[in-house]
Short mmCIF file of C-alpha atoms in Angstrom, two decimals:
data_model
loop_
_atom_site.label_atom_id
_atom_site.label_comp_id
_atom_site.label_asym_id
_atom_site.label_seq_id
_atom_site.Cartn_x
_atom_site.Cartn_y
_atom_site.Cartn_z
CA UNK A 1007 -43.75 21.29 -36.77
CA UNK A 1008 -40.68 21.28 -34.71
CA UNK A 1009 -40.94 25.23 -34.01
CA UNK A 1010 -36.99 25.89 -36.03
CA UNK A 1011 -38.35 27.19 -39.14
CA UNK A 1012 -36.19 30.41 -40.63
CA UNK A 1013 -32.81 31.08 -38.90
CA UNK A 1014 -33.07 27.24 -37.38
CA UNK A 1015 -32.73 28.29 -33.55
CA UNK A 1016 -29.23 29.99 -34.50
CA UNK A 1017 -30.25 33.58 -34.28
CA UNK A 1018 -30.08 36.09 -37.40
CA UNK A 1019 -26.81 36.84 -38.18
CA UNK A 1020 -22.91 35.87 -36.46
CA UNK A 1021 -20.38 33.49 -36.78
CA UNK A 1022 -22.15 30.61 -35.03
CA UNK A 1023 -25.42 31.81 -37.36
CA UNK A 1024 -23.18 30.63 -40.44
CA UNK A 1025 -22.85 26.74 -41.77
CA UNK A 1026 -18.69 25.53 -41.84
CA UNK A 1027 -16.23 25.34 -39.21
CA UNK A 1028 -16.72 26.06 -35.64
CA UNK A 1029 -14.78 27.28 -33.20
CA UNK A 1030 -12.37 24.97 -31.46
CA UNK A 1031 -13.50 23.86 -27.91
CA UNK A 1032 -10.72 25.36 -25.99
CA UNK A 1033 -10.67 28.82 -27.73
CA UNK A 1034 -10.84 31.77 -26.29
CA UNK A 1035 -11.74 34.76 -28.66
CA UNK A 1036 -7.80 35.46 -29.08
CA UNK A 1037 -6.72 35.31 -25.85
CA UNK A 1038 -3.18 33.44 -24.63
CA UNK A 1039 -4.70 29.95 -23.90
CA UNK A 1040 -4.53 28.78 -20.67
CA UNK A 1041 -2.55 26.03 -21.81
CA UNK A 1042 0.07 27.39 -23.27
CA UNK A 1043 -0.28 30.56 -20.64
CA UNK A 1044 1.15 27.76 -17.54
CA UNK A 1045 4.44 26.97 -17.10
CA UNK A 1046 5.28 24.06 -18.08
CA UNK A 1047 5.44 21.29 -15.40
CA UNK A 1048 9.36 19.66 -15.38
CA UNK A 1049 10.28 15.93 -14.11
CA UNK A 1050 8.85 13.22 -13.93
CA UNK A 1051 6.20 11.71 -11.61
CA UNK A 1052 6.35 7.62 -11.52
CA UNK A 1053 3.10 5.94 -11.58
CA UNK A 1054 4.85 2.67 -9.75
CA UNK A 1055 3.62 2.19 -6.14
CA UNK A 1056 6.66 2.10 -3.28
CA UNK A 1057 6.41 -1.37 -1.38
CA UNK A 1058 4.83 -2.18 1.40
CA UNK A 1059 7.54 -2.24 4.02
CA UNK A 1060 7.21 -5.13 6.54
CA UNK A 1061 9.99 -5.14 9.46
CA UNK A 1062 12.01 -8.40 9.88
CA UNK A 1063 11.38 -8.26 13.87
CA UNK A 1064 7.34 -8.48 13.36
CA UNK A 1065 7.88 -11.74 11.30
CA UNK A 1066 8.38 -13.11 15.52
CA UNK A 1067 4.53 -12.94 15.51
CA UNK A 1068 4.01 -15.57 12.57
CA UNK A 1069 6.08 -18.33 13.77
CA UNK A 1070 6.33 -21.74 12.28
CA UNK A 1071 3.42 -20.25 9.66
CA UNK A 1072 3.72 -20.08 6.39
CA UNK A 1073 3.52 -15.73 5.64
CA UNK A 1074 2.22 -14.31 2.38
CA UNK A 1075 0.57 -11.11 1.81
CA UNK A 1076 -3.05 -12.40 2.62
CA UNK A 1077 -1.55 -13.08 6.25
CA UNK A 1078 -0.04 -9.72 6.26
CA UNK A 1079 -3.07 -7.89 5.74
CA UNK A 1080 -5.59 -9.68 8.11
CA UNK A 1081 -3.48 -9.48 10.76
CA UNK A 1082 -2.57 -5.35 10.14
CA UNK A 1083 0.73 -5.27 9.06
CA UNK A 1084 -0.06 -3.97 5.11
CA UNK A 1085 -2.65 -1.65 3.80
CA UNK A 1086 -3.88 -4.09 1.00
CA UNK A 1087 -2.57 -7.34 0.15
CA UNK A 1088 -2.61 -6.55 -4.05
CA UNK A 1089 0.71 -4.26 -3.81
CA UNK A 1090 4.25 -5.35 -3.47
CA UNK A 1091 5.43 -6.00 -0.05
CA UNK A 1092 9.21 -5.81 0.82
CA UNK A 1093 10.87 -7.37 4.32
CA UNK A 1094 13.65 -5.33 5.12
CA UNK A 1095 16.08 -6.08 8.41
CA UNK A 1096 15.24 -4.30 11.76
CA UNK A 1097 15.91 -6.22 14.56
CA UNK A 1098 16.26 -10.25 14.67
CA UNK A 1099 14.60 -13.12 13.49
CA UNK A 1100 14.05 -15.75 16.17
CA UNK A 1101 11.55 -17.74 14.82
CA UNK A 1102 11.02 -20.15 11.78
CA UNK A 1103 8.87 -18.38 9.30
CA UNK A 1104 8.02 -19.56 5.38
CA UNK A 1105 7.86 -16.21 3.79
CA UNK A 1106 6.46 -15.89 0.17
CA UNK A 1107 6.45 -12.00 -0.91
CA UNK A 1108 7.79 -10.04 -3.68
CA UNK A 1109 10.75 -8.72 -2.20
CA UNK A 1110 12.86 -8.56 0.94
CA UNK A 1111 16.45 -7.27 1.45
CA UNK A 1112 19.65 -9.36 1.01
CA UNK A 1113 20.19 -9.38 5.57
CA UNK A 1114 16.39 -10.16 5.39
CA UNK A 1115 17.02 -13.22 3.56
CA UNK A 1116 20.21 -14.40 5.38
CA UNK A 1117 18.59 -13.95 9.14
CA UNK A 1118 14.94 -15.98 7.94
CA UNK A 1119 17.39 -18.69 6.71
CA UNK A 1120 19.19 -18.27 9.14
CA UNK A 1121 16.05 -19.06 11.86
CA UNK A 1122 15.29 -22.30 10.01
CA UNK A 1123 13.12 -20.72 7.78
CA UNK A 1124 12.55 -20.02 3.98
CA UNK A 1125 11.97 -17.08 1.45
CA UNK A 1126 10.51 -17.63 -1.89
CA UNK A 1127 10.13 -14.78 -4.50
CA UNK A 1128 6.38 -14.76 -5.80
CA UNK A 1129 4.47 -12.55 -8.35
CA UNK A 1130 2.12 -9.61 -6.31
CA UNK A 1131 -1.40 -11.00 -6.15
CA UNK A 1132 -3.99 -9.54 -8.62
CA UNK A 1133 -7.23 -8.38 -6.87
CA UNK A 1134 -10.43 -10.18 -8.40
CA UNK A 1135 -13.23 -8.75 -10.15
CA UNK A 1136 -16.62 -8.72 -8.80
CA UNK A 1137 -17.53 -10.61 -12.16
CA UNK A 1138 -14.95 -13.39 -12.17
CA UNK A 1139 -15.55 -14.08 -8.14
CA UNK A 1140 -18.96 -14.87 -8.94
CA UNK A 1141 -18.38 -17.02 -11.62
CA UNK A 1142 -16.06 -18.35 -9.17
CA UNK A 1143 -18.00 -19.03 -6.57
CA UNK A 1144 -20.60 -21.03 -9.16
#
């Protein structure tokens, strides 16, 4: 015996006593719902992370190396090495550097080149699972 014999543990009489249609999870006896009682929120919010913004004048540190974003981020200069990272010009270039990011401004460009160096375009890196590392590491 599972102790819901009569009324079924609904109670005697009511509209949730009564077989059908129930009441719609956000409703509130009548009431304005909240939903629709909140202004409603205008623009737009992007979901598209800014770059990471590396000066031209710290590439001096990394010279005659080969810089990608895995260098960037162990030596401090980004936050995580799986989001875009953009050189953009402040201050000179005196060294030769072989720069492989996502992005970097046009001056960027011209003063690495300029320095002996090179800049090649490459996709951002995506971070591994836990998963696929494993297998990986097999």
């Amino acid at each position: 015996a599972s102790g819901q014999g009569k009324t079924a543990g609904r109670g005697t009489k009511g509209q949730n006593s009564r077989t059908g249609n129930k009441l719609r999870t956000m409703f509130q006896g009548g009431q304005r719902p909240l939903a629709q009682a909140v202004p409603k929120a205008r623009g737009f919010k992007t979901i598209k992370r800014p770059a990471q913004v590396v000066y031209l004048d710290r590439l001096n540190d990394f010279a005659g190396k080969m810089v990608d974003n895995n260098l960037l981020f162990e030596e401090g200069y980004i936050a995580t090495p799986f989001h875009a990272v953009k050189v953009i010009t402040r201050g000179e270039i005196s060294v030769k550097v072989d720069l492989k990011v996502q992005a970097a401004s046009k001056s960027a460009v011209e003063a690495i080149q300029k320095a002996g160096g090179t800049f090649e375009k490459v996709a951002t890196p995506i971070k591994q699972s836990q998963k696929d590392a494993e297998q990986a590491a097999k």
